[in-house]
Amino acid sequence: MVYPIVAFGSPVLKRRAKNVECPNDALGGLVDSMFETMYASKGVGLAAPQIGFGTRIFVVDGSPFADDPDNAEDAEVLKSFKKVFINPEILEESGDEWAFEEGCLSIPDLHEAVVRRETLRIKYQDLEGRWHEETYSGVPARIIQHEYDHIEGVLFTDRLSPLKKRLIQGRLKDIAAGKVSANYRMKFNVA
Ligand code: ZN
């Protein structure tokens, strides 16, 4: 099922999401819907709060980024970077900070360079409840960091400089008020 994307300004996007029992019969359907919704809106990642669920789950599929020459270094990993992260915990972030232009399905038509660390170690459960611990760098790490922020109640706009924040204030207000045109359905002010 394709859900509408919850827009910036909704309280659910600002709340820390809660762990979910895993495995659990309801999870497969929810995760399928998250992938369907992500593909319908042409995203490379989607977190549960973005469809109104306050649970610590996000899905990614970085393959659309694999063909971008800018991401050549990460192309091999990105090609098959499709998975679900349930109850994830970032254990460590390391490496140099670097700027990468981020966007967000909940904040249409806004792209800004965000600075984050290069590498991370994460543990998470799969749908069967098995725990995994993995290390990612570069663009795949970036996708994870962005989605992980969502389940912590943080948006990429929270990470911009005070000046940048002031500059985009009007645009964010418009989005929260429903003045947006996205190629997918959106939902506003979701509690
Ligand atoms: Zn996002």
Short mmCIF file of C-alpha atoms and ligand atoms in Angstrom, two decimals:
data_model
loop_
_atom_site.label_atom_id
_atom_site.label_comp_id
_atom_site.label_asym_id
_atom_site.label_seq_id
_atom_site.Cartn_x
_atom_site.Cartn_y
_atom_site.Cartn_z
CA MET A 1 0.00 0.00 0.00
CA VAL A 2 1.29 3.43 -0.94
CA TYR A 3 0.96 5.90 1.91
CA PRO A 4 0.96 9.69 1.61
CA ILE A 5 4.23 11.25 2.74
CA VAL A 6 4.03 13.20 5.99
CA ALA A 7 5.12 16.79 5.39
CA PHE A 8 7.51 19.02 7.31
CA GLY A 9 5.73 20.71 10.20
CA SER A 10 4.11 17.49 11.44
CA PRO A 11 4.78 16.63 15.09
CA VAL A 12 5.41 12.95 14.25
CA LEU A 13 8.58 13.98 12.37
CA LYS A 14 9.99 15.70 15.45
CA ARG A 15 9.44 12.84 17.89
CA ARG A 16 11.95 10.11 18.70
CA ALA A 17 10.50 6.85 17.36
CA LYS A 18 10.13 3.76 19.55
CA ASN A 19 11.59 0.29 19.21
CA VAL A 20 9.29 -2.33 17.75
CA GLU A 21 8.88 -6.00 18.63
CA CYS A 22 10.78 -8.01 16.02
CA PRO A 23 9.92 -10.45 14.57
CA ASN A 24 6.25 -9.58 14.58
CA ASP A 25 3.47 -10.59 12.17
CA ALA A 26 2.54 -7.01 11.28
CA LEU A 27 6.06 -5.96 10.27
CA GLY A 28 6.23 -7.61 6.83
CA GLY A 29 3.20 -5.69 5.57
CA LEU A 30 4.44 -2.41 6.96
CA VAL A 31 7.90 -2.86 5.43
CA ASP A 32 6.38 -3.77 2.03
CA SER A 33 4.30 -0.61 2.20
CA MET A 34 7.36 1.43 3.08
CA PHE A 35 9.22 0.16 0.01
CA GLU A 36 6.14 0.76 -2.21
CA THR A 37 5.77 4.28 -0.86
CA MET A 38 9.48 5.01 -1.29
CA TYR A 39 9.44 3.83 -4.93
CA ALA A 40 6.19 5.69 -5.71
CA SER A 41 7.79 8.92 -4.52
CA LYS A 42 11.20 8.19 -6.10
CA GLY A 43 13.13 8.31 -2.83
CA VAL A 44 16.29 6.38 -1.92
CA GLY A 45 15.22 6.05 1.71
CA LEU A 46 12.09 6.26 3.83
CA ALA A 47 11.62 6.18 7.58
CA ALA A 48 8.44 5.01 9.33
CA PRO A 49 7.62 8.46 10.81
CA GLN A 50 7.38 9.76 7.22
CA ILE A 51 4.25 7.68 6.78
CA GLY A 52 2.96 8.44 10.25
CA PHE A 53 4.38 5.53 12.30
CA GLY A 54 6.49 6.34 15.34
CA THR A 55 8.52 3.14 15.08
CA ARG A 56 12.26 2.68 14.60
CA ILE A 57 12.27 1.30 11.06
CA PHE A 58 13.67 2.65 7.83
CA VAL A 59 14.15 1.26 4.34
CA VAL A 60 16.72 2.21 1.71
CA ASP A 61 17.41 1.51 -1.94
CA GLY A 62 20.45 3.41 -3.13
CA SER A 63 20.52 1.90 -6.64
CA PRO A 64 19.20 5.09 -8.37
CA PHE A 65 22.36 6.84 -7.08
CA ALA A 66 24.70 4.17 -8.54
CA ASP A 67 24.64 5.67 -12.05
CA ASP A 68 25.61 9.16 -10.91
CA PRO A 69 29.29 9.72 -11.87
CA ASP A 70 29.71 11.77 -8.67
CA ASN A 71 29.08 8.57 -6.68
CA ALA A 72 31.42 6.37 -8.76
CA GLU A 73 33.42 5.38 -5.70
CA ASP A 74 30.32 3.94 -4.01
CA ALA A 75 28.60 2.60 -7.16
CA GLU A 76 29.23 -1.07 -6.41
CA VAL A 77 27.73 -0.90 -2.92
CA LEU A 78 24.87 1.38 -4.01
CA LYS A 79 23.77 -1.01 -6.77
CA SER A 80 22.65 -3.62 -4.26
CA PHE A 81 22.02 -1.30 -1.31
CA LYS A 82 18.42 -2.28 -0.72
CA LYS A 83 17.43 -3.26 2.79
CA VAL A 84 15.35 -2.66 5.86
CA PHE A 85 16.79 -1.53 9.20
CA ILE A 86 14.67 -2.44 12.22
CA ASN A 87 15.50 -1.14 15.70
CA PRO A 88 18.80 0.26 14.39
CA GLU A 89 21.45 1.79 16.55
CA ILE A 90 24.41 3.72 15.16
CA LEU A 91 27.31 2.52 17.30
CA GLU A 92 30.01 4.84 16.02
CA GLU A 93 30.63 7.53 13.43
CA SER A 94 34.17 8.21 12.26
CA GLY A 95 36.27 9.69 9.47
CA ASP A 96 36.37 13.19 8.05
CA GLU A 97 33.33 15.41 7.84
CA TRP A 98 32.13 16.04 4.30
CA ALA A 99 29.35 18.00 2.66
CA PHE A 100 26.72 16.27 0.53
CA GLU A 101 23.57 17.75 -0.95
CA GLU A 102 20.57 16.20 0.80
CA GLY A 103 16.88 16.31 0.05
CA CYS A 104 13.90 14.77 1.82
CA LEU A 105 10.52 13.47 0.67
CA SER A 106 8.94 15.33 3.59
CA ILE A 107 10.52 18.60 2.41
CA PRO A 108 9.92 18.72 -1.37
CA ASP A 109 12.08 20.86 -3.66
CA LEU A 110 14.61 21.80 -1.02
CA HIS A 111 18.21 20.63 -1.30
CA GLU A 112 21.04 21.77 0.91
CA ALA A 113 24.58 20.64 1.61
CA VAL A 114 24.75 18.86 4.96
CA VAL A 115 28.01 18.05 6.76
CA ARG A 116 28.34 14.61 8.36
CA ARG A 117 31.07 12.10 9.11
CA GLU A 118 32.19 9.67 6.46
CA THR A 119 31.86 6.27 8.09
CA LEU A 120 29.52 4.59 10.53
CA ARG A 121 28.98 1.31 12.29
CA ILE A 122 25.38 0.27 12.80
CA LYS A 123 23.53 -2.64 14.35
CA TYR A 124 19.98 -3.47 13.40
CA GLN A 125 17.49 -6.32 13.06
CA ASP A 126 16.12 -7.79 9.85
CA LEU A 127 12.51 -8.91 9.42
CA GLU A 128 13.31 -12.31 10.92
CA GLY A 129 14.64 -10.64 14.04
CA ARG A 130 18.30 -11.48 13.39
CA TRP A 131 20.82 -8.86 14.50
CA HIS A 132 23.45 -7.53 12.08
CA GLU A 133 26.40 -5.25 12.64
CA GLU A 134 27.83 -3.52 9.56
CA THR A 135 30.09 -0.66 8.51
CA TYR A 136 29.23 1.82 5.74
CA SER A 137 31.06 4.76 4.20
CA GLY A 138 30.39 7.52 1.70
CA VAL A 139 26.98 7.80 0.06
CA PRO A 140 25.46 4.61 1.56
CA ALA A 141 26.47 5.88 5.02
CA ARG A 142 24.92 9.24 4.15
CA ILE A 143 21.58 7.65 3.26
CA ILE A 144 21.61 5.76 6.57
CA GLN A 145 22.51 8.88 8.57
CA HIS A 146 19.66 10.84 7.00
CA GLU A 147 17.10 8.08 7.66
CA TYR A 148 18.45 7.39 11.14
CA ASP A 149 17.96 11.06 11.96
CA HIS A 150 14.28 10.63 11.05
CA ILE A 151 13.74 8.01 13.74
CA GLU A 152 15.55 10.31 16.20
CA GLY A 153 13.10 13.10 15.34
CA VAL A 154 15.75 15.11 13.46
CA LEU A 155 15.44 16.56 9.95
CA PHE A 156 18.34 17.57 7.68
CA THR A 157 17.21 21.18 7.96
CA ASP A 158 17.97 21.00 11.70
CA ARG A 159 21.63 20.47 10.77
CA LEU A 160 22.02 23.64 8.69
CA SER A 161 23.79 26.79 9.84
CA PRO A 162 21.69 29.49 11.55
CA LEU A 163 22.07 31.65 8.43
CA LYS A 164 20.89 28.88 6.09
CA LYS A 165 18.00 28.14 8.44
CA ARG A 166 16.89 31.76 8.25
CA LEU A 167 17.11 31.75 4.46
CA ILE A 168 14.82 28.72 4.07
CA GLN A 169 12.39 29.66 6.85
CA GLY A 170 9.74 30.97 4.44
CA ARG A 171 9.93 27.91 2.25
CA LEU A 172 9.54 25.59 5.27
CA LYS A 173 6.54 27.56 6.49
CA ASP A 174 4.91 27.17 3.08
CA ILE A 175 5.47 23.41 3.12
CA ALA A 176 4.00 23.09 6.63
CA ALA A 177 0.98 25.08 5.42
CA GLY A 178 0.46 22.74 2.48
CA LYS A 179 1.73 25.10 -0.20
CA VAL A 180 3.71 22.46 -2.10
CA SER A 181 3.51 20.64 -5.37
CA ALA A 182 5.08 17.20 -5.17
CA ASN A 183 4.71 14.31 -7.61
CA TYR A 184 3.35 12.17 -4.80
CA ARG A 185 0.58 12.45 -2.21
CA MET A 186 1.37 14.30 0.98
CA LYS A 187 -0.27 14.67 4.37
CA PHE A 188 0.08 17.73 6.57
CA ASN A 189 0.30 18.39 10.29
CA VAL A 190 0.26 14.70 11.24
CA ALA A 191 0.33 14.22 15.00
ZN ZN B 1 14.15 12.58 4.82
#
